[in-house]
Short mmCIF file of C-alpha atoms in Angstrom, two decimals:
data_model
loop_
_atom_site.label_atom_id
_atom_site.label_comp_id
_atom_site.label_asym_id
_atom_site.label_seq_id
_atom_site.Cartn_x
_atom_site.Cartn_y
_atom_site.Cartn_z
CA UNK A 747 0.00 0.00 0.00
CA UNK A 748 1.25 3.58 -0.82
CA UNK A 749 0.53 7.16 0.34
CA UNK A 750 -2.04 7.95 -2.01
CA UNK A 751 -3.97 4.40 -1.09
CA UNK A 752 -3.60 5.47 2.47
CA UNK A 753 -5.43 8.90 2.00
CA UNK A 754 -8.28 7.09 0.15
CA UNK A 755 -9.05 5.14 3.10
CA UNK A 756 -9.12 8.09 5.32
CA UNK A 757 -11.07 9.69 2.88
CA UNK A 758 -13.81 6.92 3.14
CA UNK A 759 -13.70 7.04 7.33
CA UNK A 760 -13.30 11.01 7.86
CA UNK A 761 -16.40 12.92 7.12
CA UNK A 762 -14.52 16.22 6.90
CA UNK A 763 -10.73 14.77 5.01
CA UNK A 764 -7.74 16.05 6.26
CA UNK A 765 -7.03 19.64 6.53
CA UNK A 766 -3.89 20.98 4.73
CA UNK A 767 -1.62 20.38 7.83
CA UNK A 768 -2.69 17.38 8.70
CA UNK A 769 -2.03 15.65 4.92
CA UNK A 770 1.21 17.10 5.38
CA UNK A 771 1.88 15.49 8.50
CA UNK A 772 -0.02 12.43 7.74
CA UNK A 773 2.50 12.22 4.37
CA UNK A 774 5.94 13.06 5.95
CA UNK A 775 5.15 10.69 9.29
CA UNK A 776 4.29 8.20 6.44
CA UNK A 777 7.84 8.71 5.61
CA UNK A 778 8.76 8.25 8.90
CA UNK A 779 10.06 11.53 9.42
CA UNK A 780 10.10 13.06 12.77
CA UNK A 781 7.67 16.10 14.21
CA UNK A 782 10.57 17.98 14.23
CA UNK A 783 12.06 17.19 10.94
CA UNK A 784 8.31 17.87 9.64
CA UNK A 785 8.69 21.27 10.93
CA UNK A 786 11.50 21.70 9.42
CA UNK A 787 11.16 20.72 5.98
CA UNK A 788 7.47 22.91 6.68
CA UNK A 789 8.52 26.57 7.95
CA UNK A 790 6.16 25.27 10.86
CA UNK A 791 6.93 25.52 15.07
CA UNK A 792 7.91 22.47 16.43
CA UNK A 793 4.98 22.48 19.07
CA UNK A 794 2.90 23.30 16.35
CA UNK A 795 3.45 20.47 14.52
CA UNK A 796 3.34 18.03 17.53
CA UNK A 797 0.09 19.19 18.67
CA UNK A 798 -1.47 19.19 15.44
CA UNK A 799 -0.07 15.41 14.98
CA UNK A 800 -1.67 14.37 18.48
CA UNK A 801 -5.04 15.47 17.61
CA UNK A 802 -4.39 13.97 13.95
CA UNK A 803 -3.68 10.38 15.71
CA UNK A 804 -7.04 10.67 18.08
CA UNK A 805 -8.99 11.88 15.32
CA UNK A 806 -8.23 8.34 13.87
CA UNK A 807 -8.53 6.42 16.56
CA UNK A 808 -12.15 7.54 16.84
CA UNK A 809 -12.12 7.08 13.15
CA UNK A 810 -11.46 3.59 13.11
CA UNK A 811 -12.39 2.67 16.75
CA UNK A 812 -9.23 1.65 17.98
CA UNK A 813 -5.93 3.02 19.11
CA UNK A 814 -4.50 4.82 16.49
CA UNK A 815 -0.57 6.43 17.32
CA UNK A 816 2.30 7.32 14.83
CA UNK A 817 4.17 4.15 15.43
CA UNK A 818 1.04 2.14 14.04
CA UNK A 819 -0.54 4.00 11.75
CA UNK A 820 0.37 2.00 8.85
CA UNK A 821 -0.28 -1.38 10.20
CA UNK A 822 -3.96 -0.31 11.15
CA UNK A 823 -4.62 1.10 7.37
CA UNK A 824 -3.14 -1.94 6.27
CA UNK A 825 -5.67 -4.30 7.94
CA UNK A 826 -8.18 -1.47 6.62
CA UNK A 827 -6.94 -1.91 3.18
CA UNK A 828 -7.26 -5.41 2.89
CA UNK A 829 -10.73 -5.72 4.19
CA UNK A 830 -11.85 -3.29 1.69
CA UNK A 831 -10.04 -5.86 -0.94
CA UNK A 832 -11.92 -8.60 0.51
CA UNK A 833 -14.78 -10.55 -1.78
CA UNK A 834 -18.12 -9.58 0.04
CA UNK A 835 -20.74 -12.72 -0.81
CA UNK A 836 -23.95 -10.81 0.81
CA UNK A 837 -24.85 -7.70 2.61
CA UNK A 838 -23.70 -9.37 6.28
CA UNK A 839 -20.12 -9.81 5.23
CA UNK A 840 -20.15 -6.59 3.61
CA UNK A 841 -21.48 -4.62 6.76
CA UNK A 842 -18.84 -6.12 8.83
CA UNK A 843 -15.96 -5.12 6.79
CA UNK A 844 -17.56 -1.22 7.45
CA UNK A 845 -16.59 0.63 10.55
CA UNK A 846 -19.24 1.46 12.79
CA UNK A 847 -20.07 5.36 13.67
CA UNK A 848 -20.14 6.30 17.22
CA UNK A 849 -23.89 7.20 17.90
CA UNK A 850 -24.88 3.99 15.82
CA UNK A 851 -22.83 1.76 18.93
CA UNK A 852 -24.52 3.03 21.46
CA UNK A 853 -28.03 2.85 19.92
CA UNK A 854 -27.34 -0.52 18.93
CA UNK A 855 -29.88 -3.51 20.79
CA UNK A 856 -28.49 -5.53 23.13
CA UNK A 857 -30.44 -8.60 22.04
CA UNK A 858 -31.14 -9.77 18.37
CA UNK A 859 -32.39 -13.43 19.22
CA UNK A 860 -34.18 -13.43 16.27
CA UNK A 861 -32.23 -12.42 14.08
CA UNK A 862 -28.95 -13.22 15.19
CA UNK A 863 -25.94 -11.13 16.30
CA UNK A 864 -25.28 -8.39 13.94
CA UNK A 865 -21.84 -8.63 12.34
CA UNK A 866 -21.10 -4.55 13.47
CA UNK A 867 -21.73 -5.85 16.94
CA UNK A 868 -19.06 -8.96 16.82
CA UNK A 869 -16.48 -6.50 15.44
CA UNK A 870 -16.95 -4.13 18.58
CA UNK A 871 -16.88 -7.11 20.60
CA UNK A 872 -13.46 -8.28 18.77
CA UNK A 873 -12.22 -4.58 19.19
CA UNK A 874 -13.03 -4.85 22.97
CA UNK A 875 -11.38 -8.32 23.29
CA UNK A 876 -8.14 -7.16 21.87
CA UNK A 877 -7.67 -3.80 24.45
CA UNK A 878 -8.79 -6.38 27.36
CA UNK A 879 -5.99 -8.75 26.07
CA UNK A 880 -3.41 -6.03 26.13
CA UNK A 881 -4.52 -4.41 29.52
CA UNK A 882 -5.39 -7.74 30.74
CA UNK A 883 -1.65 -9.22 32.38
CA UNK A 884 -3.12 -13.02 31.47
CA UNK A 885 -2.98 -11.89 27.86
CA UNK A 886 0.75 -10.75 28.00
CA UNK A 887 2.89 -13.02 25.74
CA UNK A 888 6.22 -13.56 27.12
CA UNK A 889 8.49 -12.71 25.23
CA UNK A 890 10.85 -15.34 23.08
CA UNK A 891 11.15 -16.31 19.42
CA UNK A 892 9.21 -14.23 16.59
CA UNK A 893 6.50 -12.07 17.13
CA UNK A 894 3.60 -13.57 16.27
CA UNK A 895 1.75 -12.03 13.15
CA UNK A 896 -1.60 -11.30 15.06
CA UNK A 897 0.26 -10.03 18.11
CA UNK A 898 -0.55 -6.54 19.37
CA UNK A 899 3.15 -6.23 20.64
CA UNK A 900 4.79 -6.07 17.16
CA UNK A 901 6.39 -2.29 16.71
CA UNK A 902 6.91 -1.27 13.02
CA UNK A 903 10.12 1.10 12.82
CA UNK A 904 9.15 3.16 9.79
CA UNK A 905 9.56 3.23 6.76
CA UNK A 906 11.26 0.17 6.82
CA UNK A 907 8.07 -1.99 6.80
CA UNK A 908 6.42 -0.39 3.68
CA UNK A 909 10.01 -0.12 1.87
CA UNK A 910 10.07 -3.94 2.28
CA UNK A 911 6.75 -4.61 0.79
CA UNK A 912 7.07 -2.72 -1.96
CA UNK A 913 10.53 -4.16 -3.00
CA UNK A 914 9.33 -7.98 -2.59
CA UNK A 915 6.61 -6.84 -5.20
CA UNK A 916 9.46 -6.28 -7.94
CA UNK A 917 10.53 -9.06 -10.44
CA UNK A 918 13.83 -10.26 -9.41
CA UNK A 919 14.31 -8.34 -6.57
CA UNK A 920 16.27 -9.13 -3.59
CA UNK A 921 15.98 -7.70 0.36
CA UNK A 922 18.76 -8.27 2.94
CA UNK A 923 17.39 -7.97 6.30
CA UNK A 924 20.92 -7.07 8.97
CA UNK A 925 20.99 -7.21 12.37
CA UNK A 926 22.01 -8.96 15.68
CA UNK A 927 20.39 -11.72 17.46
CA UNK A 928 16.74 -11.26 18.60
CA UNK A 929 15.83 -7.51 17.53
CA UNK A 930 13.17 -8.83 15.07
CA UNK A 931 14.86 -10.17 11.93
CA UNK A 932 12.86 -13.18 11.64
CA UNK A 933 9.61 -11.18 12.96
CA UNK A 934 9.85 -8.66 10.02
CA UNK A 935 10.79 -11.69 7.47
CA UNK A 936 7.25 -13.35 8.52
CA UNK A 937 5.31 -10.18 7.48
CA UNK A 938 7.16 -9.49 4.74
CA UNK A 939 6.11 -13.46 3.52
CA UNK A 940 2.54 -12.57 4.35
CA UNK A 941 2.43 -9.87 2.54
CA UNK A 942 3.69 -11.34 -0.48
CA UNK A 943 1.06 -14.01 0.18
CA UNK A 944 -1.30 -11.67 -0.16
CA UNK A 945 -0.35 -11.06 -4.02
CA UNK A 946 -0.19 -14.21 -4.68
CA UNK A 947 3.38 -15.27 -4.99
CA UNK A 948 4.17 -18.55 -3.75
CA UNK A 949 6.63 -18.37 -0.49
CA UNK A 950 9.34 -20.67 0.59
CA UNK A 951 11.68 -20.54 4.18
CA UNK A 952 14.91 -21.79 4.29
CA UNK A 953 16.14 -21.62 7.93
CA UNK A 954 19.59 -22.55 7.87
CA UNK A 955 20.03 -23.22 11.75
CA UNK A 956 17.36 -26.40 11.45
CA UNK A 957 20.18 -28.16 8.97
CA UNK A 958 21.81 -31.40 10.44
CA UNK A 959 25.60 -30.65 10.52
CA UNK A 960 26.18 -33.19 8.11
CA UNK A 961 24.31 -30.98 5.49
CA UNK A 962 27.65 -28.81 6.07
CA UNK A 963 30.46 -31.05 5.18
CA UNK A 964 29.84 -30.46 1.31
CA UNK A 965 28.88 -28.30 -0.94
CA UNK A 966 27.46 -30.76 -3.22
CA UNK A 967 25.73 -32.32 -0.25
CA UNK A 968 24.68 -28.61 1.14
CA UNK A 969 23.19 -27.64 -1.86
CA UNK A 970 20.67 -30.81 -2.73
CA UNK A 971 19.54 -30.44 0.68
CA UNK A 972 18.44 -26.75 0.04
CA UNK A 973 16.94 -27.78 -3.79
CA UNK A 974 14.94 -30.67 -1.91
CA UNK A 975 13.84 -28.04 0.93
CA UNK A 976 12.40 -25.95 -1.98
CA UNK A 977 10.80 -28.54 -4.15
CA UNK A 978 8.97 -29.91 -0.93
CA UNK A 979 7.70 -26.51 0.15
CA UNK A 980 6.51 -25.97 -3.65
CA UNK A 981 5.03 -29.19 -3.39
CA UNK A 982 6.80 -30.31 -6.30
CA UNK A 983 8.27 -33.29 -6.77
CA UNK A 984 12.28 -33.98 -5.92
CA UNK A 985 13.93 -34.77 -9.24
CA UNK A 986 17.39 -33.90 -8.21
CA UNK A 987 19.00 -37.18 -9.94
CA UNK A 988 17.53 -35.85 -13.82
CA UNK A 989 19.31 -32.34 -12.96
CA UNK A 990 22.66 -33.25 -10.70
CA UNK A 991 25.64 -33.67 -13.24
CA UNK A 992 28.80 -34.01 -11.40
CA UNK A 993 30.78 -33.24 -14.74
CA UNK A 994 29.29 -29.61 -14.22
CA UNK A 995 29.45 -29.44 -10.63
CA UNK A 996 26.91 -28.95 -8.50
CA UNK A 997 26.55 -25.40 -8.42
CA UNK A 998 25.59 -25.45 -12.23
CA UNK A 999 23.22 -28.78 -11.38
CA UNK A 1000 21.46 -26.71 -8.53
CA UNK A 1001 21.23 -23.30 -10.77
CA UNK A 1002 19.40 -25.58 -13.67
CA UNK A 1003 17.23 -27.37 -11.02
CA UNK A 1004 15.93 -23.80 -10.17
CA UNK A 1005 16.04 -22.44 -13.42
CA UNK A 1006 14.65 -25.32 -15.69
CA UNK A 1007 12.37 -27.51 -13.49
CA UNK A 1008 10.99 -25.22 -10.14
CA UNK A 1009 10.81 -21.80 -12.08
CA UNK A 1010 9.15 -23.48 -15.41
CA UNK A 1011 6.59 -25.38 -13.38
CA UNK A 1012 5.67 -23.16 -10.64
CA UNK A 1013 2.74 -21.11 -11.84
CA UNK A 1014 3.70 -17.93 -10.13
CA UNK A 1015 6.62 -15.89 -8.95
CA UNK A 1016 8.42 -17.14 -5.72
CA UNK A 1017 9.99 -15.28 -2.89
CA UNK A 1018 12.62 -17.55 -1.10
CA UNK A 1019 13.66 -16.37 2.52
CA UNK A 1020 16.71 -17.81 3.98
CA UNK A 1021 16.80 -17.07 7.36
CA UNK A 1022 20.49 -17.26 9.76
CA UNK A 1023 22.17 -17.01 6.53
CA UNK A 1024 25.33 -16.22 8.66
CA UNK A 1025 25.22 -19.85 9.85
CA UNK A 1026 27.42 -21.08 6.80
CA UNK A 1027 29.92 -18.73 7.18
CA UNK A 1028 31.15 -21.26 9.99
CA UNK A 1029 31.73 -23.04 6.59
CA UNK A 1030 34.13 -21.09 4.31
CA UNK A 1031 34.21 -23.82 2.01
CA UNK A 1032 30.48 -23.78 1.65
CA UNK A 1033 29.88 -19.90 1.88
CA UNK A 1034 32.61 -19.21 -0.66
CA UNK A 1035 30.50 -20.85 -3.18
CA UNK A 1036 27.08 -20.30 -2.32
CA UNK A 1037 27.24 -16.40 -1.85
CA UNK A 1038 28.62 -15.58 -5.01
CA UNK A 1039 25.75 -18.34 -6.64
CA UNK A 1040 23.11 -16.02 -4.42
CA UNK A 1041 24.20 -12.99 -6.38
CA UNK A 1042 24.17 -15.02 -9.45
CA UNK A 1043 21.01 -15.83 -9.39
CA UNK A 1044 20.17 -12.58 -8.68
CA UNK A 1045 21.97 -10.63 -11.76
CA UNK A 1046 20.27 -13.29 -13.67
CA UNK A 1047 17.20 -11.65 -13.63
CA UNK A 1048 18.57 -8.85 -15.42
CA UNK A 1049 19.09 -10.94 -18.22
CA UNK A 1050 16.97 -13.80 -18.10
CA UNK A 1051 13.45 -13.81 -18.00
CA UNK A 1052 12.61 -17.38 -16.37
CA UNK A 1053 14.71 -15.59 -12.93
CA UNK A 1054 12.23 -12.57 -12.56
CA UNK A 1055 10.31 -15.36 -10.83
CA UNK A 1056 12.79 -15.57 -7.56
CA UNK A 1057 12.98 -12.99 -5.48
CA UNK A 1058 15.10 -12.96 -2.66
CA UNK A 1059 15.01 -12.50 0.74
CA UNK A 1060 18.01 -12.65 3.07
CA UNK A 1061 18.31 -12.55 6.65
CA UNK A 1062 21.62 -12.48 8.56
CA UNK A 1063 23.15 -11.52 11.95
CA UNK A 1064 26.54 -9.84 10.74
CA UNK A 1065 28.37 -9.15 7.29
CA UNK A 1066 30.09 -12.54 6.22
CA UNK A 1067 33.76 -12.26 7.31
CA UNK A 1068 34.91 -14.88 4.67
CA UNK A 1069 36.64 -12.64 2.44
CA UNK A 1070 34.88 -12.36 -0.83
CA UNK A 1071 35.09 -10.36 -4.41
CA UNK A 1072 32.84 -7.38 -4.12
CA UNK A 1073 31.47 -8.85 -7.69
CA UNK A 1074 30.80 -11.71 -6.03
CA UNK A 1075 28.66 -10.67 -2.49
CA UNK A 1076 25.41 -10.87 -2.21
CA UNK A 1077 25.69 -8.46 0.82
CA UNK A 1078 26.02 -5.12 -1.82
CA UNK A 1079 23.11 -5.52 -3.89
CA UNK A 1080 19.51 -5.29 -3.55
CA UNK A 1081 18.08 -3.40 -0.80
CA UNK A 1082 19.68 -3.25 2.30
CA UNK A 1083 17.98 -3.47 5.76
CA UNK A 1084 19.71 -2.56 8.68
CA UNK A 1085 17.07 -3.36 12.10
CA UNK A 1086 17.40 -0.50 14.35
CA UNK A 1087 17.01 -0.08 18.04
CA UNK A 1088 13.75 1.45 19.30
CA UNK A 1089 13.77 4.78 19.76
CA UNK A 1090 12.22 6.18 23.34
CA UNK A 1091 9.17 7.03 21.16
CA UNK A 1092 8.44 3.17 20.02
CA UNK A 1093 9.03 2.00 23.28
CA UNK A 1094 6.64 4.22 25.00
CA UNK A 1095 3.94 2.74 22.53
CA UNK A 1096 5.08 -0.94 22.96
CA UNK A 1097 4.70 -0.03 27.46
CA UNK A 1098 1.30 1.45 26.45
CA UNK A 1099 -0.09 -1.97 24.37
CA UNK A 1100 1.53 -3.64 28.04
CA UNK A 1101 -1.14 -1.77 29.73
CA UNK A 1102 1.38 1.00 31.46
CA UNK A 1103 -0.29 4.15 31.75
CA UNK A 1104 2.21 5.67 33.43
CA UNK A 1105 4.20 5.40 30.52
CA UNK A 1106 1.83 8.06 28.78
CA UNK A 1107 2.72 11.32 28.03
CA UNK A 1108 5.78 13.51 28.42
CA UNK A 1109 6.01 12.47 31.62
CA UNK A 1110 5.98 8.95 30.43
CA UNK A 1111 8.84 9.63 28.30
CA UNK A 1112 10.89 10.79 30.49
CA UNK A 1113 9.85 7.62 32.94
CA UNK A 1114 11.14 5.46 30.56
CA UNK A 1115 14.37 7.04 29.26
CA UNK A 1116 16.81 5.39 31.72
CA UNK A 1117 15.41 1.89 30.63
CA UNK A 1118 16.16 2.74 27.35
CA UNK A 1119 19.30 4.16 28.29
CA UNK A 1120 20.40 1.10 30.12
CA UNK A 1121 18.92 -1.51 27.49
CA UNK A 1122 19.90 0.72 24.37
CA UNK A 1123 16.87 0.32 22.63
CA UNK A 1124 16.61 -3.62 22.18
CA UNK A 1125 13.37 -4.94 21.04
CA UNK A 1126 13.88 -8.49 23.22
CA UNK A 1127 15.25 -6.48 26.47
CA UNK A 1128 12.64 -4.05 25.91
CA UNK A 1129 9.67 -6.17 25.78
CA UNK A 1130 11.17 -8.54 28.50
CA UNK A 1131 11.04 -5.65 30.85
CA UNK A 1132 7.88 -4.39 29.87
CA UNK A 1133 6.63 -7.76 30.13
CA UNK A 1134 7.61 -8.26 33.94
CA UNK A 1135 6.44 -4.66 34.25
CA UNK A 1136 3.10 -5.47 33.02
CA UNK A 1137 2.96 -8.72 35.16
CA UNK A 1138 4.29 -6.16 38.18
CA UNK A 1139 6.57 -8.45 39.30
CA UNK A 1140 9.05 -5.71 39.52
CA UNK A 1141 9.29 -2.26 40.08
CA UNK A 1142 10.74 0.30 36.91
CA UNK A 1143 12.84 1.02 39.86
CA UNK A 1144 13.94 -2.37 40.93
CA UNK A 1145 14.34 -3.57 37.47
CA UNK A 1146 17.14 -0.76 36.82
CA UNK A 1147 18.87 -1.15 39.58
CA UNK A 1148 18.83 -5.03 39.20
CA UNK A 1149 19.03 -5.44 35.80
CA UNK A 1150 23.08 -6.06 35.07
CA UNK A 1151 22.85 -8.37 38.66
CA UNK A 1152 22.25 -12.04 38.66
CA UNK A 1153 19.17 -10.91 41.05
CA UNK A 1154 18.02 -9.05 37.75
CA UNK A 1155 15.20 -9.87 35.02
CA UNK A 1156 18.05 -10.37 32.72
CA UNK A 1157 19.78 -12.96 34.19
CA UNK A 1158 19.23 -15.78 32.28
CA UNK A 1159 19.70 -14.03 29.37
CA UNK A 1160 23.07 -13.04 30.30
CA UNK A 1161 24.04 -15.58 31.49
CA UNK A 1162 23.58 -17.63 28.19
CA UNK A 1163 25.75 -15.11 26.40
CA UNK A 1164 28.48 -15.63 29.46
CA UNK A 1165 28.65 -19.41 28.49
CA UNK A 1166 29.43 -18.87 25.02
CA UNK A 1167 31.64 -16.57 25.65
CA UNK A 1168 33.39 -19.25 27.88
CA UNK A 1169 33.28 -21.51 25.26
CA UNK A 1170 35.52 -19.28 23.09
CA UNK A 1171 38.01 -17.62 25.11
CA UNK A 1172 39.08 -15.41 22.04
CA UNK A 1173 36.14 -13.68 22.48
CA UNK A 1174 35.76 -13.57 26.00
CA UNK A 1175 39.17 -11.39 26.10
CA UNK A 1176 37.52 -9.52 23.22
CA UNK A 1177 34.94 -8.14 24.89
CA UNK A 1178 36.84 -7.84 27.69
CA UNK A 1179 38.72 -5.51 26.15
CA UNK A 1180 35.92 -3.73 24.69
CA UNK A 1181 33.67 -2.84 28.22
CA UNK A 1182 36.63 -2.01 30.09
CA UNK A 1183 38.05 0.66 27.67
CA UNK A 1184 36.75 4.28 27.82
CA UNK A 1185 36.68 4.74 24.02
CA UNK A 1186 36.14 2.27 21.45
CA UNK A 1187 38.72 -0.78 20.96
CA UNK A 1188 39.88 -2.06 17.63
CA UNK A 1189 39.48 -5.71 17.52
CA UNK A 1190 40.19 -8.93 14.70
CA UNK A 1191 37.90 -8.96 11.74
CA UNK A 1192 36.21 -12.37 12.35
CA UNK A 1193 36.24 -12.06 16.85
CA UNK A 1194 34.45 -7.97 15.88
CA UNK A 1195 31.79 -10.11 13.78
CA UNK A 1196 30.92 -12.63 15.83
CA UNK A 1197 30.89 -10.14 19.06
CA UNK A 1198 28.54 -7.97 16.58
CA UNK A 1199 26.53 -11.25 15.40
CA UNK A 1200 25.57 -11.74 19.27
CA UNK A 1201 24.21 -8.25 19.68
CA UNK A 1202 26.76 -7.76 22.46
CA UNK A 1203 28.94 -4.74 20.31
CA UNK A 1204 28.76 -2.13 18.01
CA UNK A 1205 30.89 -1.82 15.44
CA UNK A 1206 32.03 0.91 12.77
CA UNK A 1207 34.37 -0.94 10.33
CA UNK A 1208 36.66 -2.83 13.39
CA UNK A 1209 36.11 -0.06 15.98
CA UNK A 1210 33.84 -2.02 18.90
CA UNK A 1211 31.57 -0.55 21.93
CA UNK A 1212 29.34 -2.26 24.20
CA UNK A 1213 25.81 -2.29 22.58
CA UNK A 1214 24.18 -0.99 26.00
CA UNK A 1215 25.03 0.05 29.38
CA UNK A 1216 23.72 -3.18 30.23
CA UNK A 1217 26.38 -5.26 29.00
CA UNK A 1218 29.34 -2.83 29.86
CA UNK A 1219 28.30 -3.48 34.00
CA UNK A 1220 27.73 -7.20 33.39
CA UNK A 1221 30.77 -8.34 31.54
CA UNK A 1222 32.79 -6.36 33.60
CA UNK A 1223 32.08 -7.76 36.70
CA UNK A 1224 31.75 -10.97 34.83
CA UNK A 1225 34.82 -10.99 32.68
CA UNK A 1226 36.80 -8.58 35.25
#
């Protein structure tokens, strides 16, 4: 969905439209520029601007009769977008795709026994159930894997959402989705596969970290296991024996599997995600070769009809540190995703949809900022503390001053990191070195990668930090 989609929606729920400030708000946030940026760019105050984007947001929410904010705007015009797509068969499925004017739910009986519940009235009800769920702590999901796609504790990070679904949409194209370990990769990659759903494209998800090790000691043995993978989620059958050809290797045989049995008989484009891509580059000899064929495949479509069909979707945790030709990479081409860190604004809507009202407001803002400080921002830390917080099980209070201790809600989690890093002493002293030095530390290539694949540093080319305040207190007491 674009901008001008978007406004014809609001057009068909606002009885009045926008008024000239408000469409240019409405646009720019849809950018996912800042109020203050919007002034900016506008000759507008600041304040100006804010205020007139806080009434915009509950003029929505009224609107569509839910919670409307500028972190979710999208996602609720989405859902709005593809109900109005929807087939309607008779007038009941039609009148509960339509929202449901104020004055018209109050006035509405309490009892149809006749003629049945009215389908308006089971869409209020499903409205209601979903703010009980959130302000209800028995509804709280605890945080821990993906988020699931009908969660209410998913935060988009504009524009990066809509900048996704558009590319996926475009013959050939390919999306690599950076960042470290559990700050949504693999949360984002599920919408962006429903999405494509949506259009019709057939899907297919290659997770690299459910392959046997043995998959790993050969190319040739690495690469039939991924052709099989996509044949059975095609639901095509595995002919790998009329296309394998060990005269022409096997990166050849697997590129004229793809090209000259899946891509001829599937009836529609396909978007392939491969998620933990960075798992084979434990592999060198494997990675070496299947990179560059990634990239391949990809310039192929350039060329070659029959490979407008794939488009691909890569998810990874760090930059591969096998050295490769920049002709070769898949990691400079197509469009680049790098996850960031919520900002204080994003988590002050996730504490809201936990049911904190004290996060509201300035005030709330300013309640929250030394969590974010401490946590730097991380989607799993975040929600994990917001969780507890929702549960009260611990104070905002407590939980700071707890959280780098072993008495803290992080515990566990730090502690997992601790064993792996006493698994690999290398990096142990690496990141020693990093949360004990005022400034930032230079550290080897391949120890900076895997520090950076963990989520535990930061890194600008080898130049390492701590990610968060968190870490620096832990690991120095830990590794000190």
């Amino acid at each position: 969905m674009n901008i001008e989609e978007a406004l014809v929606i609001l057009d068909t729920f606002l009885e009045h439209g926008l008024s000239d400030v408000q469409e240019i708000i409405f646009r720019q946030a849809w950018e996912g520029q800042t109020y203050p940026d919007i002034a900016e760019s506008c000759g507008y105050d600041a304040n100006y601007i804010k205020d007139v984007g806080s009434k915009l947001w509950k003029l929505l929410s009224q609107a569509f009769g839910e919670e409307v904010t500028k972190s979710n705007f999208r996602s609720v015009l989405r859902r709005r977008s593809l109900q109005r797509a929807l087939p309607t068969q008779n007038s009941v499925i039609s009148e509960k795709l339509q929202p449901v004017p104020a004055v018209l739910r109050q006035s509405q009986p309490t009892s149809k026994a006749k003629d049945g519940i009215s389908a308006s009235s089971l869409v209020i009800e499903k409205q209601d159930e979903r703010k009980a769920a959130v302000l209800n702590p028995d509804f709280l999901e605890n945080p821990g894997g993906s988020v699931p796609l009908n969660s209410s504790f998913y935060i988009e990070r504009p524009p990066i959402e809509e900048r996704t679904y558009t590319e996926i949409n475009k013959p050939g194209s390919l999306i690599r989705i950076k960042a470290p370990s559990k700050m949504g990769k693999t949360s984002l990659m599920h919408r962006i596969l429903t999405h494509a759903k949506q259009t019709g494209v057939h899907t297919v998800q290659i997770g690299l970290q459910r392959a046997d090790s043995q998959v790993f000691t050969s190319l040739e043995k690495f690469l039939r296991w991924f052709c099989a993978n996509v044949s059975r989620q095609l639901n095509l059958e595995i002919r790998l024996d009329d296309y394998w050809d060990e005269d022409i290797g096997s990166k050849v045989s697997c590129t004229l599997y793809l090209q000259e049995y899946l891509l001829e008989k599937i009836d529609a484009p396909v978007v392939l995600a491969l998620d933990e891509v960075n798992r084979i580059f434990e592999y060198p000899e494997i990675s070496r070769d299947f990179l560059p064929l990634l990239r391949s495949w990809y310039e192929d479509a350039s060329e070659l009809e029959i490979w407008q069909k794939l488009r691909l979707l890569v998810v990874h945790a760090t930059e591969a540190y096998i050295p490769l030709d920049i002709n070769q990479s898949p990691f400079n081409v197509g469009l680049p995703i790098k996850l960031p860190e919520f900002n204080l604004e994003q988590m002050q809507e996730l504490a809201v949809r936990h049911g904190l009202d004290w996060a509201k407001g300035e005030k709330g803002l300013e309640k929250l900022a030394p969590l974010r400080a401490m946590i730097g921002g991380h989607p799993y830390l975040a929600r994990l503390a917001l969780y507890n917080l929702g549960n009260q099980t611990v104070t905002l209070e407590q939980l700071l001053k707890e959280a780098p201790t072993i008495a803290g809600i992080y515990s566990n989690y730090l502690r997992h990191h601790l064993a792996n890093l006493q698994e690999h002493p290398e990096l142990a002293i690496a990141l020693k070195r990093v949360v004990t030095s005022p400034t930032s530390v230079q550290l080897e290539a391949i120890a900076a990668y895997k520090l950076e694949s963990m989520g535990l540093v930061k890194l600008e080319g080898n130049q390492a930090m701590p990610s968060c305040e968190l870490y620096r207190l832990y690991f120095q007491e830990q590794l000190g």
